[in-house]
Amino acid sequence: MRWLVTGAGGMLGRDLTRLLRAVPGAHVHAFTRTELDVCDAAAVAETVRAVLPDVVVNCAAWTDVDGAEQDEARAMAINGTAVAGLALASTRVGARLLQLSTDYVFDGAARTPYGEDAPTRPLNVYGRAKLVGERAALGDGHYVVRTEWLFGAHGRSFARTMATLAAEGRAVRVVDDQVGQPTWTVDLAERLILLGTGQAPPGVYHATNAGRTSWYGYARQIYELAGADPGLVEPVSTAAFPRPALRPAYSVLGHDAGRPLPPMRDWRAALSAAWPHLLSGWGGVVSQTVGVGRQ
Ligand SMILES: NC(=O)c1ccc[n+]([C@@H]2O[C@H](COP(=O)([O-])OP(=O)(O)OC[C@H]3O[C@@H](n4cnc5c(N)ncnc54)[C@H](OP(=O)(O)O)[C@@H]3O)[C@@H](O)[C@H]2O)c1
């Protein structure tokens, strides 16, 4: 089976590529941004024609949620318009496209989990652009896989930033009024492999670890794993921590479409399993007040 992965240098792309390379019979063609710019429709079409993949996984995205507020055109080009080119190129060779998307397509006003078919209403530019990408993929009969609050061994993430702060024994203020589902890139990658190889029909799938917490609860869990005092984590409200992009307050996704697949484990179990890998490479960065910059 032939796989084509875009955005292969990113947090998810790196783990997915590594896992795919261990799958017997999988031929993996992984492209970082410098190797394949998904906004270059001609290059996308040519690469897809040359590789002739069975499955294309688009892990490429501009994930700077606050930055996207300042540059809607760029966000739309990478997260929205480019998906149309990938979808068309995939359709032409009979490949299945798995397009990654986000909880940020929802407004967070719900108080029960968002189903795959719940009405979308993004609050920010990033979410609007990802929704354009979703529609391009679905319009061509492909797959949309929504996830959220990713952590992994590579790149910058809330989890790695918190782990760094915890290791330094630093106090931190973290928002407590946004609820979501921390999700390990490895568990998500396994879900993508199942969707790429299995019989699940095209459409929208939610792929997050189970359970839910606030950013504050998530940070406390990381401090505990690090052996640091969770009391160093102080809860603050979103209002006390203004950011350029609005975030949904409630980002819990339902998983009805994925029911035939094995359920994904609880986020705490995933975080514990990921822990040695999170620590294997530190993501620089930090300020004493930490919110949620990227998706
Ligand atoms: N991280 C999260 O919490 C989260 C939450 C919900 C959904 N998602 C979605 O999950 C997917 C994977 O996210 P991630 O966390 O792995 O993001 P990431 O670490 O930021 O990786 C994205 C990758 O895409 C690359 N890229 C940017 N522009 C590109 C272009 N024009 N052509 C090709 N590649 C390009 C980036 O390269 P450079 O770094 O060189 O720019 C980067 O390697 C994305 O679709 C994202 O929207 C992520």
Tab-separated table of C-alpha atoms and ligand atoms in Angstrom:
chain	number	residue	atom	x	y	z
A	1	MET	CA	0.000	0.000	0.000
A	2	ARG	CA	1.383	3.389	-0.963
A	3	TRP	CA	1.097	6.349	1.396
A	4	LEU	CA	1.807	9.988	0.673
A	5	VAL	CA	2.244	12.252	3.702
A	6	THR	CA	2.405	16.048	3.414
A	7	GLY	CA	3.640	18.284	6.236
A	8	ALA	CA	5.865	15.380	7.247
A	9	GLY	CA	8.183	17.631	9.253
A	10	GLY	CA	5.445	18.651	11.711
A	11	MET	CA	4.444	17.245	15.096
A	12	LEU	CA	1.898	14.803	13.673
A	13	GLY	CA	3.631	14.275	10.333
A	14	ARG	CA	6.807	13.012	11.993
A	15	ASP	CA	5.044	10.478	14.213
A	16	LEU	CA	2.748	9.314	11.434
A	17	THR	CA	5.663	8.798	9.057
A	18	ARG	CA	7.606	6.843	11.687
A	19	LEU	CA	4.634	4.580	12.463
A	20	LEU	CA	3.794	4.035	8.794
A	21	ARG	CA	7.370	2.957	8.071
A	22	ALA	CA	6.875	0.128	10.578
A	23	VAL	CA	3.702	-1.131	8.879
A	24	PRO	CA	4.487	-4.254	6.805
A	25	GLY	CA	3.907	-3.630	3.120
A	26	ALA	CA	3.549	0.133	3.491
A	27	HIS	CA	5.499	2.258	1.009
A	28	VAL	CA	5.791	5.684	2.549
A	29	HIS	CA	6.458	8.859	0.591
A	30	ALA	CA	6.734	11.648	3.125
A	31	PHE	CA	7.236	15.286	2.144
A	32	THR	CA	8.217	18.170	4.394
A	33	ARG	CA	7.207	21.723	3.488
A	34	THR	CA	10.473	22.339	1.633
A	35	GLU	CA	9.994	19.127	-0.354
A	36	LEU	CA	6.356	19.765	-1.267
A	37	ASP	CA	4.517	23.034	-0.746
A	38	VAL	CA	0.839	22.111	-0.638
A	39	CYS	CA	-0.035	25.583	-1.965
A	40	ASP	CA	1.765	24.755	-5.218
A	41	ALA	CA	-1.104	22.978	-6.985
A	42	ALA	CA	1.046	21.985	-9.972
A	43	ALA	CA	3.687	20.409	-7.738
A	44	VAL	CA	0.970	18.640	-5.734
A	45	ALA	CA	-0.630	17.224	-8.887
A	46	GLU	CA	2.725	16.134	-10.287
A	47	THR	CA	3.854	14.507	-7.027
A	48	VAL	CA	0.582	12.642	-6.553
A	49	ARG	CA	0.761	11.419	-10.159
A	50	ALA	CA	4.341	10.255	-9.673
A	51	VAL	CA	3.757	8.482	-6.340
A	52	LEU	CA	0.362	7.011	-7.257
A	53	PRO	CA	-0.637	6.671	-3.594
A	54	ASP	CA	-3.505	4.657	-2.193
A	55	VAL	CA	-3.803	7.090	0.697
A	56	VAL	CA	-2.800	10.744	1.037
A	57	VAL	CA	-2.612	12.184	4.570
A	58	ASN	CA	-2.458	15.960	4.676
A	59	CYS	CA	-0.625	16.876	7.877
A	60	ALA	CA	0.465	20.224	6.412
A	61	ALA	CA	-1.104	23.284	7.979
A	62	TRP	CA	-0.387	26.736	9.294
A	63	THR	CA	-1.063	26.109	12.975
A	64	ASP	CA	-0.246	29.535	14.420
A	65	VAL	CA	-3.779	30.373	15.551
A	66	ASP	CA	-3.001	33.909	16.701
A	67	GLY	CA	-0.768	34.595	13.697
A	68	ALA	CA	-3.610	33.603	11.389
A	69	GLU	CA	-5.678	36.526	12.711
A	70	GLN	CA	-3.107	38.901	11.176
A	71	ASP	CA	-2.807	37.095	7.836
A	72	GLU	CA	-6.095	35.577	6.755
A	73	ALA	CA	-4.934	35.195	3.148
A	74	ARG	CA	-2.025	32.985	4.142
A	75	ALA	CA	-4.156	30.940	6.527
A	76	MET	CA	-6.780	30.440	3.824
A	77	ALA	CA	-4.178	29.484	1.224
A	78	ILE	CA	-2.494	26.799	3.346
A	79	ASN	CA	-5.381	25.495	5.459
A	80	GLY	CA	-8.218	26.029	3.000
A	81	THR	CA	-7.494	26.433	-0.702
A	82	ALA	CA	-4.553	24.032	-0.832
A	83	VAL	CA	-6.817	21.192	0.263
A	84	ALA	CA	-8.830	21.535	-2.939
A	85	GLY	CA	-5.682	20.786	-4.956
A	86	LEU	CA	-4.850	17.781	-2.812
A	87	ALA	CA	-8.414	16.488	-3.008
A	88	LEU	CA	-8.550	16.816	-6.788
A	89	ALA	CA	-5.125	15.223	-7.287
A	90	SER	CA	-6.094	12.360	-4.957
A	91	THR	CA	-9.393	11.771	-6.728
A	92	ARG	CA	-7.673	11.675	-10.120
A	93	VAL	CA	-5.463	8.749	-9.082
A	94	GLY	CA	-8.166	6.992	-7.047
A	95	ALA	CA	-6.467	7.766	-3.714
A	96	ARG	CA	-8.222	8.310	-0.404
A	97	LEU	CA	-7.405	11.726	1.128
A	98	LEU	CA	-7.395	12.055	4.920
A	99	GLN	CA	-7.605	15.774	5.716
A	100	LEU	CA	-6.754	16.789	9.292
A	101	SER	CA	-9.067	19.317	10.875
A	102	THR	CA	-9.851	20.819	14.231
A	103	ASP	CA	-12.288	21.416	17.080
A	104	TYR	CA	-11.900	25.114	16.182
A	105	VAL	CA	-14.579	24.685	13.509
A	106	PHE	CA	-17.015	24.824	16.473
A	107	ASP	CA	-17.908	27.844	18.593
A	108	GLY	CA	-17.603	26.085	21.944
A	109	ALA	CA	-21.056	27.162	23.092
A	110	ALA	CA	-22.275	23.559	23.477
A	111	ARG	CA	-22.307	21.742	26.796
A	112	THR	CA	-22.503	18.232	25.407
A	113	PRO	CA	-19.988	16.686	22.980
A	114	TYR	CA	-20.083	17.918	19.387
A	115	GLY	CA	-21.165	15.183	16.992
A	116	GLU	CA	-19.493	14.837	13.619
A	117	ASP	CA	-22.574	16.403	12.016
A	118	ALA	CA	-23.026	19.241	14.541
A	119	PRO	CA	-23.332	22.691	12.956
A	120	THR	CA	-19.991	24.445	12.599
A	121	ARG	CA	-19.347	28.064	13.560
A	122	PRO	CA	-15.662	28.917	13.834
A	123	LEU	CA	-14.692	31.808	16.095
A	124	ASN	CA	-11.371	32.609	14.463
A	125	VAL	CA	-9.547	32.798	11.124
A	126	TYR	CA	-7.735	29.498	11.670
A	127	GLY	CA	-11.041	27.702	12.231
A	128	ARG	CA	-12.654	29.345	9.206
A	129	ALA	CA	-9.741	28.349	6.988
A	130	LYS	CA	-9.777	24.769	8.266
A	131	LEU	CA	-13.500	24.630	7.538
A	132	VAL	CA	-12.815	25.645	3.932
A	133	GLY	CA	-10.324	22.770	3.820
A	134	GLU	CA	-12.919	20.383	5.248
A	135	ARG	CA	-15.448	21.330	2.589
A	136	ALA	CA	-12.919	20.869	-0.197
A	137	ALA	CA	-12.086	17.367	1.025
A	138	LEU	CA	-15.697	16.324	1.621
A	139	GLY	CA	-16.836	17.833	-1.674
A	140	ASP	CA	-14.558	15.412	-3.468
A	141	GLY	CA	-15.744	12.439	-1.378
A	142	HIS	CA	-12.767	12.218	0.977
A	143	TYR	CA	-12.203	11.979	4.752
A	144	VAL	CA	-11.989	14.747	7.358
A	145	VAL	CA	-10.379	13.832	10.671
A	146	ARG	CA	-10.931	16.422	13.411
A	147	THR	CA	-8.582	16.414	16.352
A	148	GLU	CA	-7.450	18.838	19.057
A	149	TRP	CA	-4.973	19.756	21.812
A	150	LEU	CA	-2.195	17.619	20.276
A	151	PHE	CA	0.931	16.640	22.153
A	152	GLY	CA	3.884	14.713	20.833
A	153	ALA	CA	7.633	14.340	20.882
A	154	HIS	CA	8.320	16.884	18.167
A	155	GLY	CA	7.922	20.610	17.767
A	156	ARG	CA	6.266	23.069	20.095
A	157	SER	CA	3.229	22.140	22.124
A	158	PHE	CA	1.554	23.123	25.359
A	159	ALA	CA	2.581	19.790	26.895
A	160	ARG	CA	6.271	20.206	26.113
A	161	THR	CA	6.261	23.805	27.271
A	162	MET	CA	4.624	22.778	30.552
A	163	ALA	CA	7.051	19.894	30.952
A	164	THR	CA	9.938	22.345	30.607
A	165	LEU	CA	8.428	24.713	33.167
A	166	ALA	CA	7.713	21.845	35.548
A	167	ALA	CA	11.281	20.549	35.249
A	168	GLU	CA	12.489	24.042	36.169
A	169	GLY	CA	10.065	24.161	39.116
A	170	ARG	CA	8.505	27.358	37.810
A	171	ALA	CA	5.106	28.744	38.748
A	172	VAL	CA	2.654	29.217	35.912
A	173	ARG	CA	-0.819	30.656	35.347
A	174	VAL	CA	-3.033	28.587	33.048
A	175	VAL	CA	-6.588	29.094	31.802
A	176	ASP	CA	-9.189	26.985	33.547
A	177	ASP	CA	-12.343	27.851	31.602
A	178	GLN	CA	-11.554	26.141	28.289
A	179	VAL	CA	-12.279	22.425	28.217
A	180	GLY	CA	-10.991	19.969	25.667
A	181	GLN	CA	-9.372	16.628	24.949
A	182	PRO	CA	-5.577	16.389	24.970
A	183	THR	CA	-4.580	13.935	22.256
A	184	TRP	CA	-1.308	12.121	21.594
A	185	THR	CA	-0.020	12.315	18.021
A	186	VAL	CA	0.887	8.618	18.170
A	187	ASP	CA	-2.677	7.586	19.030
A	188	LEU	CA	-3.984	9.900	16.318
A	189	ALA	CA	-1.513	8.470	13.800
A	190	GLU	CA	-2.734	4.956	14.590
A	191	ARG	CA	-6.303	6.111	14.006
A	192	LEU	CA	-5.285	7.614	10.660
A	193	ILE	CA	-3.707	4.326	9.639
A	194	LEU	CA	-6.946	2.512	10.508
A	195	LEU	CA	-8.984	5.002	8.496
A	196	GLY	CA	-6.569	4.771	5.592
A	197	THR	CA	-6.626	0.991	5.438
A	198	GLY	CA	-10.113	0.099	6.670
A	199	GLN	CA	-13.630	0.026	5.310
A	200	ALA	CA	-14.956	3.132	7.090
A	201	PRO	CA	-16.837	5.247	4.546
A	202	PRO	CA	-15.720	8.774	3.594
A	203	GLY	CA	-16.966	11.612	5.802
A	204	VAL	CA	-16.131	13.367	9.047
A	205	TYR	CA	-14.424	11.524	11.911
A	206	HIS	CA	-13.471	12.829	15.336
A	207	ALA	CA	-10.167	11.474	16.605
A	208	THR	CA	-9.236	12.539	20.126
A	209	ASN	CA	-8.155	10.743	23.239
A	210	ALA	CA	-11.059	10.068	25.594
A	211	GLY	CA	-11.936	12.118	28.659
A	212	ARG	CA	-11.754	15.868	29.010
A	213	THR	CA	-10.014	18.518	31.062
A	214	SER	CA	-9.186	22.222	31.127
A	215	TRP	CA	-5.765	23.602	30.179
A	216	TYR	CA	-5.260	24.057	33.922
A	217	GLY	CA	-6.097	20.402	34.658
A	218	TYR	CA	-3.839	19.338	31.805
A	219	ALA	CA	-0.963	21.439	33.167
A	220	ARG	CA	-1.411	20.013	36.677
A	221	GLN	CA	-1.240	16.487	35.272
A	222	ILE	CA	2.035	17.352	33.537
A	223	TYR	CA	3.493	18.828	36.722
A	224	GLU	CA	2.554	15.635	38.555
A	225	LEU	CA	4.200	13.461	35.905
A	226	ALA	CA	7.300	15.645	36.121
A	227	GLY	CA	7.430	15.175	39.883
A	228	ALA	CA	6.861	18.915	40.363
A	229	ASP	CA	4.377	20.506	42.761
A	230	PRO	CA	1.006	20.846	40.942
A	231	GLY	CA	0.322	23.723	43.332
A	232	LEU	CA	2.699	25.772	41.170
A	233	VAL	CA	-0.058	25.822	38.543
A	234	GLU	CA	-2.521	28.637	39.184
A	235	PRO	CA	-5.915	28.719	37.432
A	236	VAL	CA	-6.850	31.901	35.565
A	237	SER	CA	-9.784	32.813	33.338
A	238	THR	CA	-9.551	33.338	29.599
A	239	ALA	CA	-10.582	36.944	30.229
A	240	ALA	CA	-7.433	37.426	32.291
A	241	PHE	CA	-5.337	36.210	29.409
A	242	PRO	CA	-6.471	37.937	26.192
A	243	ARG	CA	-5.193	36.580	22.872
A	244	PRO	CA	-5.690	37.819	19.300
A	245	ALA	CA	-7.808	34.767	18.346
A	246	LEU	CA	-10.949	33.761	20.234
A	247	ARG	CA	-10.969	30.148	21.412
A	248	PRO	CA	-13.986	27.864	21.967
A	249	ALA	CA	-14.726	27.384	25.670
A	250	TYR	CA	-15.989	23.842	25.190
A	251	SER	CA	-14.108	21.565	22.796
A	252	VAL	CA	-15.326	18.090	23.562
A	253	LEU	CA	-15.931	15.985	20.470
A	254	GLY	CA	-18.264	13.008	20.152
A	255	HIS	CA	-17.064	9.904	18.356
A	256	ASP	CA	-20.138	8.314	16.828
A	257	ALA	CA	-18.744	7.955	13.299
A	258	GLY	CA	-15.679	6.145	14.635
A	259	ARG	CA	-17.636	3.638	16.721
A	260	PRO	CA	-16.756	0.616	14.578
A	261	LEU	CA	-13.099	1.404	15.300
A	262	PRO	CA	-11.553	0.613	18.702
A	263	PRO	CA	-12.028	3.563	21.107
A	264	MET	CA	-9.039	5.790	21.781
A	265	ARG	CA	-7.692	5.604	25.337
A	266	ASP	CA	-8.136	8.244	28.020
A	267	TRP	CA	-5.888	11.296	27.625
A	268	ARG	CA	-4.211	10.669	30.983
A	269	ALA	CA	-3.133	7.174	29.917
A	270	ALA	CA	-1.917	8.568	26.592
A	271	LEU	CA	0.030	11.330	28.338
A	272	SER	CA	1.700	8.812	30.669
A	273	ALA	CA	2.654	6.629	27.698
A	274	ALA	CA	3.987	9.642	25.807
A	275	TRP	CA	5.855	11.062	28.755
A	276	PRO	CA	9.328	9.539	28.094
A	277	HIS	CA	9.055	10.675	24.477
A	278	LEU	CA	7.967	14.196	25.419
A	279	LEU	CA	11.052	14.473	27.570
A	280	SER	CA	13.413	13.171	24.900
A	281	GLY	CA	13.608	16.539	23.199
A	282	TRP	CA	12.731	19.856	24.768
A	283	GLY	CA	10.894	22.587	22.914
A	284	GLY	CA	12.588	25.795	23.967
A	285	VAL	CA	10.360	28.612	24.698
A	286	VAL	CA	8.482	29.887	27.603
A	287	SER	CA	6.895	32.622	29.489
A	288	GLN	CA	5.556	32.392	33.001
A	289	THR	CA	2.023	32.870	31.822
A	290	VAL	CA	1.187	30.275	29.284
A	291	GLY	CA	-1.877	30.072	27.147
A	292	VAL	CA	-2.512	28.188	24.046
A	293	GLY	CA	-0.782	29.577	21.012
A	294	ARG	CA	-0.777	26.913	18.371
A	295	GLN	CA	-3.034	24.217	17.098
B	1	LIG	N1	-1.497	20.833	17.107
B	1	LIG	C1	-2.757	20.758	17.502
B	1	LIG	O1	-3.088	20.859	18.687
B	1	LIG	C2	-3.856	20.549	16.478
B	1	LIG	C3	-5.189	20.657	16.906
B	1	LIG	C4	-6.205	20.452	15.966
B	1	LIG	C5	-5.891	20.159	14.660
B	1	LIG	N2	-4.595	20.089	14.275
B	1	LIG	C6	-4.321	19.792	12.871
B	1	LIG	O2	-3.500	18.637	12.807
B	1	LIG	C7	-2.641	18.735	11.675
B	1	LIG	C8	-1.201	18.519	12.120
B	1	LIG	O3	-0.870	19.545	13.049
B	1	LIG	P1	0.551	19.620	13.763
B	1	LIG	O4	0.296	19.924	15.182
B	1	LIG	O5	1.402	18.472	13.387
B	1	LIG	O6	1.113	20.952	13.092
B	1	LIG	P2	2.624	21.427	12.903
B	1	LIG	O7	3.514	20.767	13.891
B	1	LIG	O8	2.574	22.915	12.851
B	1	LIG	O9	2.986	20.833	11.476
B	1	LIG	C9	2.459	21.356	10.318
B	1	LIG	C10	3.484	21.163	9.245
B	1	LIG	O10	2.971	21.708	8.039
B	1	LIG	C11	4.032	22.358	7.390
B	1	LIG	N3	3.546	23.328	6.428
B	1	LIG	C12	3.170	24.624	6.634
B	1	LIG	N4	2.836	25.192	5.483
B	1	LIG	C13	3.007	24.256	4.513
B	1	LIG	C14	2.845	24.248	3.112
B	1	LIG	N5	2.422	25.335	2.442
B	1	LIG	N6	3.132	23.108	2.440
B	1	LIG	C15	3.562	22.011	3.096
B	1	LIG	N7	3.739	21.957	4.410
B	1	LIG	C16	3.460	23.069	5.126
B	1	LIG	C17	4.836	22.989	8.499
B	1	LIG	O11	6.127	23.291	8.056
B	1	LIG	P3	6.951	24.496	8.737
B	1	LIG	O12	6.984	24.214	10.202
B	1	LIG	O13	8.269	24.418	8.069
B	1	LIG	O14	6.175	25.729	8.415
B	1	LIG	C18	4.812	21.884	9.537
B	1	LIG	O15	5.884	20.994	9.352
B	1	LIG	C19	-2.924	20.109	11.051
B	1	LIG	O16	-3.878	19.942	10.036
B	1	LIG	C20	-3.545	20.891	12.182
B	1	LIG	O17	-4.396	21.915	11.692
B	1	LIG	C21	-3.566	20.283	15.143
